Amino acid sequence: FLSNPPRTTSMAVQAISKDLTTHLCKIRAPVLLVCGESDSICRDSQASMLAALKQAQPDLEMVWLRGIGHEILWEAPDRLTALISEFAASLQAASGSADLAGGDID
């Protein structure tokens, strides 16, 4: 994180320090949220936002990966891929559709 250019680091700090609760609570689609249990960057700074999102989205699927930090893509790519695949399969089964990408994106 600190090895990034100063502008990149500054933008990242600004992004994680914003309270996006209002925007995130407007999501009206299935949500899979995967967090590293050892992610001190997001876990500490975003705890209240995660709680509000969970309250606004009762069907939110939140998964905490034990022993994983902030860089889930690099630390646990196979586990993340499996979780996303399972989530997509559950949506497909629930909708009875073979094509999840059939809708328009606004």
Tab-separated table of N, CA and C in Angstrom:
chain	number	residue	atom	x	y	z
A	1	PHE	N	0.828	-1.197	0.000
A	1	PHE	CA	0.000	0.000	0.000
A	1	PHE	C	0.869	1.255	0.000
A	2	LEU	N	1.833	1.296	0.880
A	2	LEU	CA	2.678	2.477	0.991
A	2	LEU	C	3.691	2.585	-0.131
A	3	SER	N	3.884	1.506	-0.910
A	3	SER	CA	4.817	1.560	-2.026
A	3	SER	C	4.173	2.166	-3.268
A	4	ASN	N	2.880	2.448	-3.219
A	4	ASN	CA	2.186	3.082	-4.335
A	4	ASN	C	2.575	4.554	-4.428
A	5	PRO	N	2.387	5.152	-5.628
A	5	PRO	CA	2.639	6.597	-5.746
A	5	PRO	C	1.758	7.364	-4.759
A	6	PRO	N	2.222	8.487	-4.231
A	6	PRO	CA	1.465	9.249	-3.227
A	6	PRO	C	0.044	9.576	-3.663
A	7	ARG	N	-0.174	9.939	-4.931
A	7	ARG	CA	-1.521	10.277	-5.403
A	7	ARG	C	-2.448	9.061	-5.314
A	8	THR	N	-1.947	7.893	-5.671
A	8	THR	CA	-2.743	6.673	-5.610
A	8	THR	C	-3.102	6.348	-4.174
A	9	THR	N	-2.138	6.453	-3.289
A	9	THR	CA	-2.375	6.192	-1.869
A	9	THR	C	-3.409	7.164	-1.312
A	10	SER	N	-3.286	8.430	-1.673
A	10	SER	CA	-4.235	9.444	-1.205
A	10	SER	C	-5.653	9.139	-1.685
A	11	MET	N	-5.786	8.755	-2.948
A	11	MET	CA	-7.102	8.439	-3.489
A	11	MET	C	-7.693	7.209	-2.801
A	12	ALA	N	-6.868	6.226	-2.510
A	12	ALA	CA	-7.345	5.018	-1.835
A	12	ALA	C	-7.825	5.345	-0.428
A	13	VAL	N	-7.081	6.157	0.292
A	13	VAL	CA	-7.464	6.546	1.652
A	13	VAL	C	-8.776	7.324	1.622
A	14	GLN	N	-8.941	8.212	0.659
A	14	GLN	CA	-10.193	8.965	0.532
A	14	GLN	C	-11.357	8.026	0.244
A	15	ALA	N	-11.134	7.044	-0.619
A	15	ALA	CA	-12.207	6.122	-0.996
A	15	ALA	C	-12.687	5.297	0.185
A	16	ILE	N	-11.764	4.780	0.990
A	16	ILE	CA	-12.188	3.923	2.097
A	16	ILE	C	-12.671	4.724	3.296
A	17	SER	N	-12.428	6.029	3.289
A	17	SER	CA	-12.884	6.828	4.429
A	17	SER	C	-14.267	7.435	4.186
A	18	LYS	N	-14.794	7.339	2.970
A	18	LYS	CA	-16.124	7.874	2.679
A	18	LYS	C	-17.188	6.916	3.184
A	19	ASP	N	-18.273	7.490	3.661
A	19	ASP	CA	-19.408	6.684	4.098
A	19	ASP	C	-20.343	6.518	2.904
A	20	LEU	N	-20.340	5.345	2.341
A	20	LEU	CA	-21.146	5.045	1.160
A	20	LEU	C	-22.461	4.357	1.518
A	21	THR	N	-22.820	4.355	2.781
A	21	THR	CA	-24.006	3.636	3.252
A	21	THR	C	-25.246	3.988	2.452
A	22	THR	N	-25.507	5.282	2.257
A	22	THR	CA	-26.708	5.708	1.545
A	22	THR	C	-26.760	5.097	0.152
A	23	HIS	N	-25.647	5.106	-0.535
A	23	HIS	CA	-25.604	4.579	-1.894
A	23	HIS	C	-25.702	3.055	-1.905
A	24	LEU	N	-24.970	2.412	-1.035
A	24	LEU	CA	-24.957	0.946	-1.017
A	24	LEU	C	-26.312	0.370	-0.607
A	25	CYS	N	-27.021	1.071	0.247
A	25	CYS	CA	-28.323	0.580	0.704
A	25	CYS	C	-29.394	0.671	-0.372
A	26	LYS	N	-29.097	1.349	-1.472
A	26	LYS	CA	-30.045	1.446	-2.585
A	26	LYS	C	-29.928	0.265	-3.548
A	27	ILE	N	-28.973	-0.585	-3.350
A	27	ILE	CA	-28.789	-1.731	-4.240
A	27	ILE	C	-29.993	-2.643	-4.115
A	28	ARG	N	-30.584	-2.972	-5.231
A	28	ARG	CA	-31.748	-3.853	-5.264
A	28	ARG	C	-31.433	-5.067	-6.118
A	29	ALA	N	-30.371	-5.727	-5.751
A	29	ALA	CA	-29.928	-6.925	-6.464
A	29	ALA	C	-29.218	-7.817	-5.455
A	30	PRO	N	-29.113	-9.086	-5.755
A	30	PRO	CA	-28.377	-9.971	-4.846
A	30	PRO	C	-26.930	-9.488	-4.690
A	31	VAL	N	-26.438	-9.560	-3.472
A	31	VAL	CA	-25.090	-9.065	-3.183
A	31	VAL	C	-24.289	-10.140	-2.462
A	32	LEU	N	-23.103	-10.379	-2.967
A	32	LEU	CA	-22.130	-11.232	-2.288
A	32	LEU	C	-21.001	-10.316	-1.855
A	33	LEU	N	-20.756	-10.255	-0.570
A	33	LEU	CA	-19.687	-9.428	-0.029
A	33	LEU	C	-18.666	-10.346	0.607
A	34	VAL	N	-17.457	-10.334	0.079
A	34	VAL	CA	-16.398	-11.203	0.574
A	34	VAL	C	-15.328	-10.325	1.204
A	35	CYS	N	-15.030	-10.592	2.469
A	35	CYS	CA	-14.048	-9.802	3.210
A	35	CYS	C	-13.017	-10.724	3.841
A	36	GLY	N	-11.816	-10.230	3.944
A	36	GLY	CA	-10.783	-10.959	4.669
A	36	GLY	C	-10.909	-10.661	6.153
A	37	GLU	N	-10.931	-11.699	6.955
A	37	GLU	CA	-11.062	-11.525	8.404
A	37	GLU	C	-9.904	-10.714	8.981
A	38	SER	N	-8.748	-10.794	8.335
A	38	SER	CA	-7.565	-10.076	8.816
A	38	SER	C	-7.338	-8.764	8.079
A	39	ASP	N	-8.368	-8.256	7.404
A	39	ASP	CA	-8.258	-7.008	6.649
A	39	ASP	C	-8.457	-5.831	7.592
A	40	SER	N	-7.379	-5.303	8.114
A	40	SER	CA	-7.480	-4.188	9.057
A	40	SER	C	-7.793	-2.880	8.339
A	41	ILE	N	-7.545	-2.814	7.038
A	41	ILE	CA	-7.809	-1.584	6.287
A	41	ILE	C	-9.305	-1.341	6.186
A	42	CYS	N	-10.040	-2.319	5.709
A	42	CYS	CA	-11.488	-2.127	5.516
A	42	CYS	C	-12.304	-2.509	6.736
A	43	ARG	N	-11.920	-3.548	7.410
A	43	ARG	CA	-12.743	-4.031	8.526
A	43	ARG	C	-12.950	-2.954	9.586
A	44	ASP	N	-11.895	-2.289	9.962
A	44	ASP	CA	-12.010	-1.281	11.013
A	44	ASP	C	-12.712	-0.016	10.529
A	45	SER	N	-12.355	0.465	9.345
A	45	SER	CA	-12.896	1.738	8.877
A	45	SER	C	-14.307	1.625	8.319
A	46	GLN	N	-14.720	0.437	7.925
A	46	GLN	CA	-16.016	0.284	7.266
A	46	GLN	C	-17.028	-0.514	8.092
A	47	ALA	N	-16.758	-0.776	9.347
A	47	ALA	CA	-17.631	-1.617	10.170
A	47	ALA	C	-19.071	-1.094	10.223
A	48	SER	N	-19.259	0.199	10.429
A	48	SER	CA	-20.622	0.737	10.525
A	48	SER	C	-21.328	0.679	9.181
A	49	MET	N	-20.586	0.892	8.097
A	49	MET	CA	-21.190	0.815	6.777
A	49	MET	C	-21.633	-0.622	6.468
A	50	LEU	N	-20.832	-1.596	6.837
A	50	LEU	CA	-21.190	-2.997	6.614
A	50	LEU	C	-22.430	-3.373	7.420
A	51	ALA	N	-22.519	-2.894	8.640
A	51	ALA	CA	-23.682	-3.187	9.478
A	51	ALA	C	-24.949	-2.577	8.881
A	52	ALA	N	-24.861	-1.347	8.391
A	52	ALA	CA	-26.023	-0.691	7.775
A	52	ALA	C	-26.424	-1.405	6.488
A	53	LEU	N	-25.447	-1.828	5.717
A	53	LEU	CA	-25.737	-2.548	4.480
A	53	LEU	C	-26.430	-3.866	4.780
A	54	LYS	N	-25.957	-4.566	5.790
A	54	LYS	CA	-26.577	-5.843	6.171
A	54	LYS	C	-28.021	-5.622	6.621
A	55	GLN	N	-28.278	-4.542	7.335
A	55	GLN	CA	-29.635	-4.246	7.799
A	55	GLN	C	-30.547	-3.895	6.620
A	56	ALA	N	-30.023	-3.143	5.650
A	56	ALA	CA	-30.819	-2.732	4.499
A	56	ALA	C	-30.994	-3.863	3.492
A	57	GLN	N	-30.072	-4.787	3.494
A	57	GLN	CA	-30.087	-5.909	2.545
A	57	GLN	C	-30.114	-7.214	3.327
A	58	PRO	N	-31.265	-7.630	3.826
A	58	PRO	CA	-31.324	-8.838	4.648
A	58	PRO	C	-30.828	-10.091	3.927
A	59	ASP	N	-30.928	-10.088	2.592
A	59	ASP	CA	-30.479	-11.249	1.833
A	59	ASP	C	-29.015	-11.158	1.419
A	60	LEU	N	-28.340	-10.145	1.901
A	60	LEU	CA	-26.921	-9.995	1.611
A	60	LEU	C	-26.177	-11.232	2.085
A	61	GLU	N	-25.354	-11.775	1.218
A	61	GLU	CA	-24.510	-12.900	1.614
A	61	GLU	C	-23.128	-12.347	1.906
A	62	MET	N	-22.756	-12.369	3.174
A	62	MET	CA	-21.475	-11.839	3.609
A	62	MET	C	-20.600	-12.999	4.066
A	63	VAL	N	-19.403	-13.064	3.498
A	63	VAL	CA	-18.474	-14.147	3.817
A	63	VAL	C	-17.174	-13.539	4.318
A	64	TRP	N	-16.747	-13.987	5.480
A	64	TRP	CA	-15.471	-13.568	6.048
A	64	TRP	C	-14.485	-14.717	5.874
A	65	LEU	N	-13.388	-14.472	5.182
A	65	LEU	CA	-12.384	-15.505	4.945
A	65	LEU	C	-11.321	-15.459	6.040
A	66	ARG	N	-11.257	-16.527	6.804
A	66	ARG	CA	-10.311	-16.631	7.916
A	66	ARG	C	-8.870	-16.668	7.378
A	67	GLY	N	-8.017	-15.890	8.019
A	67	GLY	CA	-6.595	-15.880	7.674
A	67	GLY	C	-6.266	-15.076	6.425
A	68	ILE	N	-7.246	-14.339	5.908
A	68	ILE	CA	-7.044	-13.558	4.686
A	68	ILE	C	-7.125	-12.077	5.036
A	69	GLY	N	-6.271	-11.292	4.391
A	69	GLY	CA	-6.241	-9.852	4.647
A	69	GLY	C	-6.975	-9.064	3.578
A	70	HIS	N	-6.402	-7.949	3.194
A	70	HIS	CA	-7.039	-7.000	2.289
A	70	HIS	C	-6.988	-7.439	0.823
A	71	GLU	N	-6.002	-8.216	0.453
A	71	GLU	CA	-5.794	-8.564	-0.959
A	71	GLU	C	-6.313	-9.966	-1.268
A	72	ILE	N	-7.617	-10.126	-1.190
A	72	ILE	CA	-8.257	-11.429	-1.370
A	72	ILE	C	-7.916	-12.032	-2.724
A	73	LEU	N	-7.895	-11.204	-3.769
A	73	LEU	CA	-7.602	-11.719	-5.115
A	73	LEU	C	-6.251	-12.410	-5.201
A	74	TRP	N	-5.284	-11.932	-4.437
A	74	TRP	CA	-3.942	-12.515	-4.472
A	74	TRP	C	-3.750	-13.555	-3.374
A	75	GLU	N	-4.415	-13.360	-2.250
A	75	GLU	CA	-4.227	-14.259	-1.122
A	75	GLU	C	-5.040	-15.546	-1.230
A	76	ALA	N	-6.204	-15.470	-1.853
A	76	ALA	CA	-7.088	-16.640	-1.913
A	76	ALA	C	-7.883	-16.675	-3.218
A	77	PRO	N	-7.197	-16.651	-4.372
A	77	PRO	CA	-7.933	-16.595	-5.636
A	77	PRO	C	-8.847	-17.795	-5.867
A	78	ASP	N	-8.428	-18.975	-5.467
A	78	ASP	CA	-9.259	-20.168	-5.673
A	78	ASP	C	-10.508	-20.134	-4.805
A	79	ARG	N	-10.351	-19.710	-3.553
A	79	ARG	CA	-11.509	-19.618	-2.658
A	79	ARG	C	-12.491	-18.561	-3.145
A	80	LEU	N	-11.966	-17.427	-3.603
A	80	LEU	CA	-12.825	-16.359	-4.100
A	80	LEU	C	-13.564	-16.807	-5.358
A	81	THR	N	-12.866	-17.447	-6.265
A	81	THR	CA	-13.493	-17.948	-7.486
A	81	THR	C	-14.601	-18.937	-7.157
A	82	ALA	N	-14.350	-19.820	-6.210
A	82	ALA	CA	-15.367	-20.805	-5.814
A	82	ALA	C	-16.590	-20.110	-5.212
A	83	LEU	N	-16.372	-19.113	-4.366
A	83	LEU	CA	-17.490	-18.385	-3.758
A	83	LEU	C	-18.333	-17.665	-4.806
A	84	ILE	N	-17.669	-17.013	-5.752
A	84	ILE	CA	-18.398	-16.294	-6.799
A	84	ILE	C	-19.159	-17.279	-7.675
A	85	SER	N	-18.533	-18.389	-8.011
A	85	SER	CA	-19.196	-19.413	-8.837
A	85	SER	C	-20.425	-19.982	-8.129
A	86	GLU	N	-20.282	-20.282	-6.843
A	86	GLU	CA	-21.411	-20.807	-6.065
A	86	GLU	C	-22.541	-19.781	-5.968
A	87	PHE	N	-22.189	-18.516	-5.762
A	87	PHE	CA	-23.174	-17.453	-5.665
A	87	PHE	C	-23.925	-17.311	-6.987
A	88	ALA	N	-23.192	-17.281	-8.091
A	88	ALA	CA	-23.820	-17.169	-9.403
A	88	ALA	C	-24.723	-18.372	-9.686
A	89	ALA	N	-24.269	-19.559	-9.316
A	89	ALA	CA	-25.076	-20.761	-9.523
A	89	ALA	C	-26.358	-20.708	-8.697
A	90	SER	N	-26.271	-20.181	-7.476
A	90	SER	CA	-27.476	-20.092	-6.635
A	90	SER	C	-28.463	-19.087	-7.219
A	91	LEU	N	-27.976	-18.014	-7.809
A	91	LEU	CA	-28.852	-17.040	-8.454
A	91	LEU	C	-29.509	-17.645	-9.687
A	92	GLN	N	-28.720	-18.376	-10.426
A	92	GLN	CA	-29.242	-19.022	-11.629
A	92	GLN	C	-30.317	-20.036	-11.260
A	93	ALA	N	-30.063	-20.834	-10.227
A	93	ALA	CA	-31.042	-21.829	-9.786
A	93	ALA	C	-32.314	-21.150	-9.275
A	94	ALA	N	-32.150	-20.068	-8.540
A	94	ALA	CA	-33.306	-19.360	-7.987
A	94	ALA	C	-34.155	-18.711	-9.077
A	95	SER	N	-33.508	-18.258	-10.124
A	95	SER	CA	-34.257	-17.591	-11.193
A	95	SER	C	-34.794	-18.576	-12.215
A	96	GLY	N	-34.243	-19.798	-12.209
A	96	GLY	CA	-34.661	-20.793	-13.180
A	96	GLY	C	-34.179	-20.461	-14.578
A	97	SER	N	-33.209	-19.568	-14.651
A	97	SER	CA	-32.707	-19.118	-15.940
A	97	SER	C	-31.316	-19.656	-16.199
A	98	ALA	N	-31.048	-19.940	-17.448
A	98	ALA	CA	-29.716	-20.397	-17.829
A	98	ALA	C	-28.815	-19.220	-18.165
A	99	ASP	N	-29.384	-18.011	-18.271
A	99	ASP	CA	-28.608	-16.855	-18.688
A	99	ASP	C	-28.793	-15.724	-17.690
A	100	LEU	N	-27.755	-15.471	-16.893
A	100	LEU	CA	-27.835	-14.383	-15.912
A	100	LEU	C	-27.528	-13.038	-16.536
A	101	ALA	N	-26.939	-13.032	-17.712
A	101	ALA	CA	-26.519	-11.771	-18.333
A	101	ALA	C	-27.529	-11.286	-19.349
A	102	GLY	N	-28.752	-11.706	-19.264
A	102	GLY	CA	-29.735	-11.356	-20.266
A	102	GLY	C	-30.341	-9.971	-20.135
A	103	GLY	N	-30.147	-9.303	-19.005
A	103	GLY	CA	-30.759	-8.001	-18.788
A	103	GLY	C	-29.910	-6.866	-19.309
A	104	ASP	N	-30.539	-5.704	-19.393
A	104	ASP	CA	-29.826	-4.499	-19.815
A	104	ASP	C	-29.150	-3.858	-18.615
A	105	ILE	N	-28.079	-3.156	-18.884
A	105	ILE	CA	-27.374	-2.423	-17.837
A	105	ILE	C	-27.611	-0.954	-18.097
A	106	ASP	N	-28.104	-0.244	-17.095
A	106	ASP	CA	-28.352	1.188	-17.249
A	106	ASP	C	-27.088	1.971	-17.051
